[in-house]
mmCIF file of C-alpha atoms and ligand atoms in Angstrom:
data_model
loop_
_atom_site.group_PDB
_atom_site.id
_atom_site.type_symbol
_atom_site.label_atom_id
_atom_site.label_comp_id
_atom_site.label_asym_id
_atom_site.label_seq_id
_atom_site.Cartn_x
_atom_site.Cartn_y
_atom_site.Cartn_z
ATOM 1 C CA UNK A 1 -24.580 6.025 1.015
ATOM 2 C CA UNK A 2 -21.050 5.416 0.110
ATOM 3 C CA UNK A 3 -19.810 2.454 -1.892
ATOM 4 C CA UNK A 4 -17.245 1.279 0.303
ATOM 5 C CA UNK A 5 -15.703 2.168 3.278
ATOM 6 C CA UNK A 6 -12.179 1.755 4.661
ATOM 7 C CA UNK A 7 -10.418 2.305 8.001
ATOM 8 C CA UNK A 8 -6.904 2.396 7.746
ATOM 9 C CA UNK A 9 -3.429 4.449 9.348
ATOM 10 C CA UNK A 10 -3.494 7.390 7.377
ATOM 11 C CA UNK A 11 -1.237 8.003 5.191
ATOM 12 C CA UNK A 12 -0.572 4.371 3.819
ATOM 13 C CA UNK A 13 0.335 3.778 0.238
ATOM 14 C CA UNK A 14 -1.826 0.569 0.594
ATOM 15 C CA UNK A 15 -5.376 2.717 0.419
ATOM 16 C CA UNK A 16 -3.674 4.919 -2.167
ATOM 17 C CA UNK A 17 -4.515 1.774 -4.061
ATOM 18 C CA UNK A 18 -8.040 1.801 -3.520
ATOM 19 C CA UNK A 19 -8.744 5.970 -3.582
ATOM 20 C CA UNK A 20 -7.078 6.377 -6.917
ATOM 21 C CA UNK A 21 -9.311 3.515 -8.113
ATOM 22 C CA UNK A 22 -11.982 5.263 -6.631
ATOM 23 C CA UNK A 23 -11.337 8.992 -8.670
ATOM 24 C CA UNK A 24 -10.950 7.210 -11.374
ATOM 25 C CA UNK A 25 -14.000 4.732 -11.423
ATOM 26 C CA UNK A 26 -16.420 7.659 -9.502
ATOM 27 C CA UNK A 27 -16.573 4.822 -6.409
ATOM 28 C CA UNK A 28 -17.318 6.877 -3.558
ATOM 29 C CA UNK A 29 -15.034 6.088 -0.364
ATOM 30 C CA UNK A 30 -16.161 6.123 3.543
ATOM 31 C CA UNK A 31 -12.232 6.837 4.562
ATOM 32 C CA UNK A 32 -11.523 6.231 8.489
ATOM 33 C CA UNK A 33 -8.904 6.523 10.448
ATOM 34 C CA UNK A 34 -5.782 8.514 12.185
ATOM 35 C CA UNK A 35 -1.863 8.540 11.912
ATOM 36 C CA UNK A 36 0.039 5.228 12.708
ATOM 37 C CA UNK A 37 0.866 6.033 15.753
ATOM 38 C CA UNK A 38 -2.904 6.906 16.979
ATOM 39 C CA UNK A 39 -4.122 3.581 15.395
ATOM 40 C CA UNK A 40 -3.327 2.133 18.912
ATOM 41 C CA UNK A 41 -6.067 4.191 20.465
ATOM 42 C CA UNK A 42 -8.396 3.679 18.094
ATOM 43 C CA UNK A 43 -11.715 0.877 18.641
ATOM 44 C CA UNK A 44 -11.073 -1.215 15.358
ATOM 45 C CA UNK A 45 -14.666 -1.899 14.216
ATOM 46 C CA UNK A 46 -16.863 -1.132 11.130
ATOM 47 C CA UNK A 47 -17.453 1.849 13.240
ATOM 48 C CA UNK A 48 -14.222 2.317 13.894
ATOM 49 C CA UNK A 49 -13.420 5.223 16.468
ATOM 50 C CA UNK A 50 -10.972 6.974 19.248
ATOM 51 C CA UNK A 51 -11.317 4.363 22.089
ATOM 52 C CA UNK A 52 -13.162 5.686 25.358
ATOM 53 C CA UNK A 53 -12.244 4.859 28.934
ATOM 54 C CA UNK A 54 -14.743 2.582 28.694
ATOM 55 C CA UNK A 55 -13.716 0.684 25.859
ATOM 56 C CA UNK A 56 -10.518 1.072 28.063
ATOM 57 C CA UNK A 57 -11.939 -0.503 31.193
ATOM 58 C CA UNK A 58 -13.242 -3.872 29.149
ATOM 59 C CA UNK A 59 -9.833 -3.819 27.314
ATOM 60 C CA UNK A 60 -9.719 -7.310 28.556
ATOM 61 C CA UNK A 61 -12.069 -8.097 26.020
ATOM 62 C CA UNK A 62 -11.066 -5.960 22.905
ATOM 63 C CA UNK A 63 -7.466 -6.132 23.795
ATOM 64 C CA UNK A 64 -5.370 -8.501 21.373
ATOM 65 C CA UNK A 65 -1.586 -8.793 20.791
ATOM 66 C CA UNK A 66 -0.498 -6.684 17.749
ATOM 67 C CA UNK A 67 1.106 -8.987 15.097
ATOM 68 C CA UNK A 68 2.657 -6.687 11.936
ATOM 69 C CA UNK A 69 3.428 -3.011 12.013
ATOM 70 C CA UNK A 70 2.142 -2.084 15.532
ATOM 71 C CA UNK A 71 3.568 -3.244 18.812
ATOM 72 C CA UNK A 72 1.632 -3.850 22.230
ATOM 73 C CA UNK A 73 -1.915 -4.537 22.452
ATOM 74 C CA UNK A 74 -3.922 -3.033 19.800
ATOM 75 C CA UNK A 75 -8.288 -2.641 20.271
ATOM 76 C CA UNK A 76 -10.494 -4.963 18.182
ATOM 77 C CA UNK A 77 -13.899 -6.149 18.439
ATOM 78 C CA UNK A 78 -15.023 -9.639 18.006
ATOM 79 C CA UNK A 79 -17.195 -8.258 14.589
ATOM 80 C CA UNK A 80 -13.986 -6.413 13.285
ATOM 81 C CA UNK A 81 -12.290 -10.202 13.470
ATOM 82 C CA UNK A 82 -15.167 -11.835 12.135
ATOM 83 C CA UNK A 83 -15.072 -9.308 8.736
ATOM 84 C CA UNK A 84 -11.406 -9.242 9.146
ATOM 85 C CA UNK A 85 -9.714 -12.867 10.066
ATOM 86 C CA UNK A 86 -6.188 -11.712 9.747
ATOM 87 C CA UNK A 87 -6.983 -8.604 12.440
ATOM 88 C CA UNK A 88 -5.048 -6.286 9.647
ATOM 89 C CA UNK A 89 -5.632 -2.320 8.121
ATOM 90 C CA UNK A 90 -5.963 -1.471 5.578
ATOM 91 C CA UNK A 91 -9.926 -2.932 6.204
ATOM 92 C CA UNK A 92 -12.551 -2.355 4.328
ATOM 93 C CA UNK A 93 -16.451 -2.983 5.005
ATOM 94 C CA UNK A 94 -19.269 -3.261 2.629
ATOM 95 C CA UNK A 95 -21.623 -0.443 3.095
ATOM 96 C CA UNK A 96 -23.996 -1.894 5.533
ATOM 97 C CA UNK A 97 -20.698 -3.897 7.268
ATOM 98 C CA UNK A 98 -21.523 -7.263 6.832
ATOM 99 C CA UNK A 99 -18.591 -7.927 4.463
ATOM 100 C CA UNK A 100 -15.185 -7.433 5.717
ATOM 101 C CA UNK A 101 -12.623 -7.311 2.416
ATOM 102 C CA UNK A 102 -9.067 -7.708 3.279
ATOM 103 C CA UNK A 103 -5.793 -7.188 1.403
ATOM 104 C CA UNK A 104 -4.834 -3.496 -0.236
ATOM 105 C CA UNK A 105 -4.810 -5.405 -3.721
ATOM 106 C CA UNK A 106 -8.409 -7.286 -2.729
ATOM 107 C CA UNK A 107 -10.182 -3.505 -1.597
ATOM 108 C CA UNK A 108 -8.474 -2.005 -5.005
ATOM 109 C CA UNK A 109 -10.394 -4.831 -6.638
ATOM 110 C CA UNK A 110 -13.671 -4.279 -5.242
ATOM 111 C CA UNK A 111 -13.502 -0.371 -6.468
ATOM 112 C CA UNK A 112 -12.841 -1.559 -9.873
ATOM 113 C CA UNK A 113 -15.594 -3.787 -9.867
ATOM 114 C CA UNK A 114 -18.031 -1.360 -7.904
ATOM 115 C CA UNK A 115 -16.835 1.599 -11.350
ATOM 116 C CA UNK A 116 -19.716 3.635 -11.813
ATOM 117 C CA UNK A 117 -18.023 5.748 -14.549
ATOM 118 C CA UNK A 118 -14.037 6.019 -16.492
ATOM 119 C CA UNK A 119 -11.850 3.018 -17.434
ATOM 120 C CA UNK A 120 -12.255 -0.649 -16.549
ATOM 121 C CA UNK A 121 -9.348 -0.691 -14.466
ATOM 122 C CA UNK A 122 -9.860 -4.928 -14.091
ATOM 123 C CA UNK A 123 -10.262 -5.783 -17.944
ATOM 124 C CA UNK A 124 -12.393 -5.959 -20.685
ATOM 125 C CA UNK A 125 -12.576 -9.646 -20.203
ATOM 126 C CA UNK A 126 -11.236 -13.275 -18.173
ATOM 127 C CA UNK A 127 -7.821 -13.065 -19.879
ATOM 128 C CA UNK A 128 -6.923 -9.384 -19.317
ATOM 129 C CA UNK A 129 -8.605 -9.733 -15.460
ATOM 130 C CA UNK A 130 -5.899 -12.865 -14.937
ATOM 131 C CA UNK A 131 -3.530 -11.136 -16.261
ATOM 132 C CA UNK A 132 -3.997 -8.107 -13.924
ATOM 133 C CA UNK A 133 -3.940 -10.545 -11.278
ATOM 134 C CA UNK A 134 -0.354 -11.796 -12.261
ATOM 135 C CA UNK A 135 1.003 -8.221 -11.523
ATOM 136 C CA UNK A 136 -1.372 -8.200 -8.615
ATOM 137 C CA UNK A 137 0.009 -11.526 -7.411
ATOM 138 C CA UNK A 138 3.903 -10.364 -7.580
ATOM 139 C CA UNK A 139 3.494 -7.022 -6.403
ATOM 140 C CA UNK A 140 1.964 -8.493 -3.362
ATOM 141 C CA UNK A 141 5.085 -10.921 -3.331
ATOM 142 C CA UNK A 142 7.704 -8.047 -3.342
ATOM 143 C CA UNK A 143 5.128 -5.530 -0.831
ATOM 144 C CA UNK A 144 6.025 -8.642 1.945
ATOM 145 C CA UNK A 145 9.677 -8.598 1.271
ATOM 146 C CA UNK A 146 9.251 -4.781 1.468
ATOM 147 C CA UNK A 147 7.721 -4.788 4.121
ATOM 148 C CA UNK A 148 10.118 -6.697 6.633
ATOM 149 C CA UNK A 149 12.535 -4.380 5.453
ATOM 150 C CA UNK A 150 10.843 -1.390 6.201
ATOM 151 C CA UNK A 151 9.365 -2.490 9.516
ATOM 152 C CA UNK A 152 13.284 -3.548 10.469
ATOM 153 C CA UNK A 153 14.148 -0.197 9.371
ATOM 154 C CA UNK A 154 11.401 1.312 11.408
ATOM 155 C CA UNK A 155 12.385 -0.539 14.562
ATOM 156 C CA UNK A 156 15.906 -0.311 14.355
ATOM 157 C CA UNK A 157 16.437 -4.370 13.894
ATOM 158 C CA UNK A 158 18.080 -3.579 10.491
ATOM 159 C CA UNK A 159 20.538 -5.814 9.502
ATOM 160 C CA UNK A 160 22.661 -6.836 6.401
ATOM 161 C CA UNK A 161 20.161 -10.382 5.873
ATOM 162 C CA UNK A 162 17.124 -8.639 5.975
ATOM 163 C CA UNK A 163 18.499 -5.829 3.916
ATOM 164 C CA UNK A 164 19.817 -8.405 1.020
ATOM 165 C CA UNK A 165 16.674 -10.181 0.876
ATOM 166 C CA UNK A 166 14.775 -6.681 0.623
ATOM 167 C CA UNK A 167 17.394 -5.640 -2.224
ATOM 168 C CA UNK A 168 16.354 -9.364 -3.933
ATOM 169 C CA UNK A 169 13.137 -8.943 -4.063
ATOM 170 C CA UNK A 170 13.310 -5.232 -5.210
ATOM 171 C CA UNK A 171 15.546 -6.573 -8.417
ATOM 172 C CA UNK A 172 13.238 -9.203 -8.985
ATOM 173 C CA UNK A 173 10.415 -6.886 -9.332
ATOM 174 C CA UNK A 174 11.521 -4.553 -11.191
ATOM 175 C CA UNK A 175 13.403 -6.514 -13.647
ATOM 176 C CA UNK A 176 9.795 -7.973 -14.387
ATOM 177 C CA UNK A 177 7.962 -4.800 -14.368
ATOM 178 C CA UNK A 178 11.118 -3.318 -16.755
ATOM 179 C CA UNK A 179 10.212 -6.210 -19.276
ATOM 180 C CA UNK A 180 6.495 -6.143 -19.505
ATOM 181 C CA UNK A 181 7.163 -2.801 -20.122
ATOM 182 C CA UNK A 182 10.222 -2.139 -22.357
ATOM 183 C CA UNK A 183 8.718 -1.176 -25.963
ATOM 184 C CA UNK A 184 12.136 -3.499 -27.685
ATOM 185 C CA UNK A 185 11.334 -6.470 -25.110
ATOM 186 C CA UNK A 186 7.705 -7.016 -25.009
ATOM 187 C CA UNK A 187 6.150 -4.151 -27.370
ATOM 188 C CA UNK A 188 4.468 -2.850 -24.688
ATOM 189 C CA UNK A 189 1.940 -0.206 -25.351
ATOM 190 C CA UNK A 190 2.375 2.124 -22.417
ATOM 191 C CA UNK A 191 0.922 0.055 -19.220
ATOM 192 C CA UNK A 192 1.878 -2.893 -18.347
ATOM 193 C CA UNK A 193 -1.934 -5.153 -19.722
ATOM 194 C CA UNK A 194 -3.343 -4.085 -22.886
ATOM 195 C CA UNK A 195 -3.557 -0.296 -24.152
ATOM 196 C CA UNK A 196 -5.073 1.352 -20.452
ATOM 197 C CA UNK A 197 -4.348 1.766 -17.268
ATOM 198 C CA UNK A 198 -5.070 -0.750 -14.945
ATOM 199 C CA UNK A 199 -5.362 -1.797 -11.484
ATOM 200 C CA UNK A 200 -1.691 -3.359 -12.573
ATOM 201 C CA UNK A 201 -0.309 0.209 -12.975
ATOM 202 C CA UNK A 202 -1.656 1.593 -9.852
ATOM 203 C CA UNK A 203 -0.318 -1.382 -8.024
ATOM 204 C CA UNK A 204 2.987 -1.193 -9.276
ATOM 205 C CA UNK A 205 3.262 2.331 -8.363
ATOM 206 C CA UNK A 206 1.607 2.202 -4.753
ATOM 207 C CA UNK A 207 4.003 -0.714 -4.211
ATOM 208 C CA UNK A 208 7.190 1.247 -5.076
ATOM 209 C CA UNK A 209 5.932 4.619 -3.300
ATOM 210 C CA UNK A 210 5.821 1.939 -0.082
ATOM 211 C CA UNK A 211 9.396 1.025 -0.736
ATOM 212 C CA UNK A 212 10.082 4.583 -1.378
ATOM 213 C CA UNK A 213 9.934 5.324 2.564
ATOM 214 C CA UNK A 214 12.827 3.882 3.151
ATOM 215 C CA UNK A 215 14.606 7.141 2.477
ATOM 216 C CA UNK A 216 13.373 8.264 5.624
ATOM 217 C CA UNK A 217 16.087 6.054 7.381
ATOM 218 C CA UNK A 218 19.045 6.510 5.096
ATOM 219 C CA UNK A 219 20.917 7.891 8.909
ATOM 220 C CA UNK A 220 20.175 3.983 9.796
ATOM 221 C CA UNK A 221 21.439 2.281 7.003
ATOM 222 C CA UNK A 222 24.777 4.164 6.951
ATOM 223 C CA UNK A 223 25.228 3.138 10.501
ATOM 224 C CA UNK A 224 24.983 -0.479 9.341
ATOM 225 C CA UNK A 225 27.107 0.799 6.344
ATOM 226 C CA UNK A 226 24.400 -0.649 4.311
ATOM 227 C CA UNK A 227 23.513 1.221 0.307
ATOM 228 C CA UNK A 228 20.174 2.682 -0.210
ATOM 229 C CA UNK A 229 18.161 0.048 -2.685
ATOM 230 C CA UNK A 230 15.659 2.519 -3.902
ATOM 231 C CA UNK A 231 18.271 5.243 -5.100
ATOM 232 C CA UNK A 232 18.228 7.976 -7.873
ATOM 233 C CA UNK A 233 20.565 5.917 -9.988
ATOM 234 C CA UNK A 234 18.368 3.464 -10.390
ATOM 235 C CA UNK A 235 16.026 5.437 -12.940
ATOM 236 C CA UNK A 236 19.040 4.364 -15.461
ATOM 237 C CA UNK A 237 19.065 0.223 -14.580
ATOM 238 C CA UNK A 238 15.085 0.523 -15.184
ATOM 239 C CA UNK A 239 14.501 3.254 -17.800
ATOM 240 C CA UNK A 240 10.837 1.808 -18.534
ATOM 241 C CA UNK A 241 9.906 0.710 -15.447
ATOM 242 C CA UNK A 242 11.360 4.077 -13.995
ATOM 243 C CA UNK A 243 9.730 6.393 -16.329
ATOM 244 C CA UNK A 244 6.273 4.847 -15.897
ATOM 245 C CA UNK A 245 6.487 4.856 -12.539
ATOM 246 C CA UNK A 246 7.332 8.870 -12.720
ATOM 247 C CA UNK A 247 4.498 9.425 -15.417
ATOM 248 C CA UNK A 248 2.091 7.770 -13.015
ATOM 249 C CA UNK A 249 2.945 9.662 -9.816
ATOM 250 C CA UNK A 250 2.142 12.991 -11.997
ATOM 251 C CA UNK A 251 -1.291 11.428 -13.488
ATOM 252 C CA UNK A 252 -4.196 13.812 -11.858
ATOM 253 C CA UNK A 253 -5.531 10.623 -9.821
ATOM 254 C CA UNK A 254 -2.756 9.788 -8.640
ATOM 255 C CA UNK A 255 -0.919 13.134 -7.459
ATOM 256 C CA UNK A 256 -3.068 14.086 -4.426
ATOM 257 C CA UNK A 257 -1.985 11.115 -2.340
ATOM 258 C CA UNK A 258 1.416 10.537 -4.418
ATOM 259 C CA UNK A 259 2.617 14.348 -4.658
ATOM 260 C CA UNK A 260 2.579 15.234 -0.989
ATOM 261 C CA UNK A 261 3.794 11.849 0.297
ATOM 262 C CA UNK A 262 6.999 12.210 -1.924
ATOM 263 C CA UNK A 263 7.822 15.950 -1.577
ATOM 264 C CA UNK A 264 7.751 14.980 2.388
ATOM 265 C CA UNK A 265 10.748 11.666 1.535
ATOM 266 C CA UNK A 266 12.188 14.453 -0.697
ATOM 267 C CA UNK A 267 12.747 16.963 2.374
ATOM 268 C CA UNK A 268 13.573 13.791 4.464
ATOM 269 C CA UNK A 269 16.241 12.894 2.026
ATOM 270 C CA UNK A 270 17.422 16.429 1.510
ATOM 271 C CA UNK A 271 18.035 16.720 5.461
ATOM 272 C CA UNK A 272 19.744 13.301 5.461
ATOM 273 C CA UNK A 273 22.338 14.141 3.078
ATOM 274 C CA UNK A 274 22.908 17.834 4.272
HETATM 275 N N1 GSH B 301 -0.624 -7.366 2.702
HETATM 276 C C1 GSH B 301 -1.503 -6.579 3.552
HETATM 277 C C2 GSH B 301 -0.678 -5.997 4.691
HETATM 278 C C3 GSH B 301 -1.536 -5.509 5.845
HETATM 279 C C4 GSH B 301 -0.749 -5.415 7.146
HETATM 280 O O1 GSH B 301 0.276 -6.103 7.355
HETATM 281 N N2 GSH B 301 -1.234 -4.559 8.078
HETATM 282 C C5 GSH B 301 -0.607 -4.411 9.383
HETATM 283 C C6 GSH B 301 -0.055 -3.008 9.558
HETATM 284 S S1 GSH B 301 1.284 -2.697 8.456
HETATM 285 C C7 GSH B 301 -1.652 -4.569 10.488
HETATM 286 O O2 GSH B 301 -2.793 -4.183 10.301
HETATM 287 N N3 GSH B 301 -1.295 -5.121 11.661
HETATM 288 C C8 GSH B 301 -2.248 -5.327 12.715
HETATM 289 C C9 GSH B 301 -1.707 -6.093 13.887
HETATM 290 O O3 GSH B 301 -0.483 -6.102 14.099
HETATM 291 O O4 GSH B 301 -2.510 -6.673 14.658
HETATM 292 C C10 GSH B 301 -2.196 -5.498 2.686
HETATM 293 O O5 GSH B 301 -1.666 -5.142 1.628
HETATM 294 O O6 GSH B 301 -3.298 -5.053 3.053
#
């Protein structure tokens, strides 16, 4: 039996969270799921599957309003929103389904705490643990800001407001992240709690691989005449921050959902600017 499972849109930077956890903590994964754009025809349950046309034909039942992400009337049983109040992937289930843990940062939490084997990626004790939860806590505040930027970006309702208050919150973070880390500012030791990697670092970078995607609509921004946030020059504002972030993409848990995800924005980008 598997330790957790987790049906999600695949790929999604927020699981990335959970399955480098999970390589590096031996946590075994149940992963379920299909592109975003299949999600739609998909029964979201703890056994989550490719809707039939008879889940179809009681769609009055199972069919709710989308909210975030997805538009039109997305397929979810009444046990899905018991385990999942906020109706939202990425969703993870408890082996035998009865719990329903929500939030990408929440499911990366329950890996770390479910380690068989390698570091402890939540602390060695209550201060270190809170303190992961601060980064936790302000990565998830930038991911929302993020988030309505890339969604606007996605739907073509891009506009200068949303894109300032994206480019706010992506200073704000990072200005944070490039302190805790800076060796002259806080004599950081190489992540950003303690000696180790953490479930701090692996938030950090899923957060900014999330943000990364918006270089797959750099044709829509310069239609709204509006700068790329996330740009190459931006290594040099954040040298600490920056270089972590790169180090971490290359780690050996990390690169097999990181390394194909960003060669694809690199072709994306490449195309864009040709
Ligand atoms: N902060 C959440 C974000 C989850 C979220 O917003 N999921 C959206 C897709 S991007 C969703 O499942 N929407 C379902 C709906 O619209 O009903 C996390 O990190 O897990």
């Amino acid at each position: 039996m598997t330790d957790l499972r987790i049906f999600s849109y695949i790929p999604n930077p927020r699981i990335w969270k959970a399955t480098i956890a999970a390589r590096l903590c031996g946590v075994e994964l149940d992963l379920r799921g299909a592109k975003p754009g299949q999600l739609a025809e998909w029964l979201w349950d703890f056994e989550a599957r490719p809707l039939t046309d008879e889940d179809r034909q009681s769609g009055n039942a199972l069919a709710r309003q989308s909210r975030t992400g997805f538009s039109g009337q997305l397929y979810k049983t009444d046990a899905f929103l018991a385990a999942h109040p906020f109706g939202a992937v990425p969703a993870a289930f408890s082996p035998d389904g009865t719990v329903g843990i929500f939030e990408s940062n929440s499911i990366a939490r329950a890996v770390a705490r479910l380690r068989r084997r390698g570091p402890k990626l939540y602390g060695d004790d209550p201060y270190d643990a809170a303190r992961i939860d601060s980064f936790l806590d302000v990565s998830l505040v930038f991911a929302r800001d993020g988030q309505t930027y890339l969604l606007a970006l996605n739907n073509g309702t891009i506009n200068a407001e949303i894109h300032a208050q994206a480019a706010k919150a992506f200073e704000t973070f990072l200005n944070g992240m490039e302190a805790a880390l800076s060796p002259t500012l806080s004599g950081a030791r190489g992540y950003l709690v303690g000696d180790d990697l953490s479930l701090a670092d692996i938030v950090f970078t899923a957060e900014l691989c999330s943000f990364a995607r918006e270089a797959v609509h750099l044709e829509r921004l310069a239609a709204q005449d509006l700068p790329e946030i996330f740009h190459v020059a931006v290594a040099a504002e954040y040298p600490s921050a920056l270089d972590h972030f790169a180090k971490l993409c290359a780690h050996e848990a990390f690169a097999p959902d990181i390394a194909p995800f960003m060669e694809k924005l690199e072709k994306r980008r490449r195309t864009a600017v040709s």
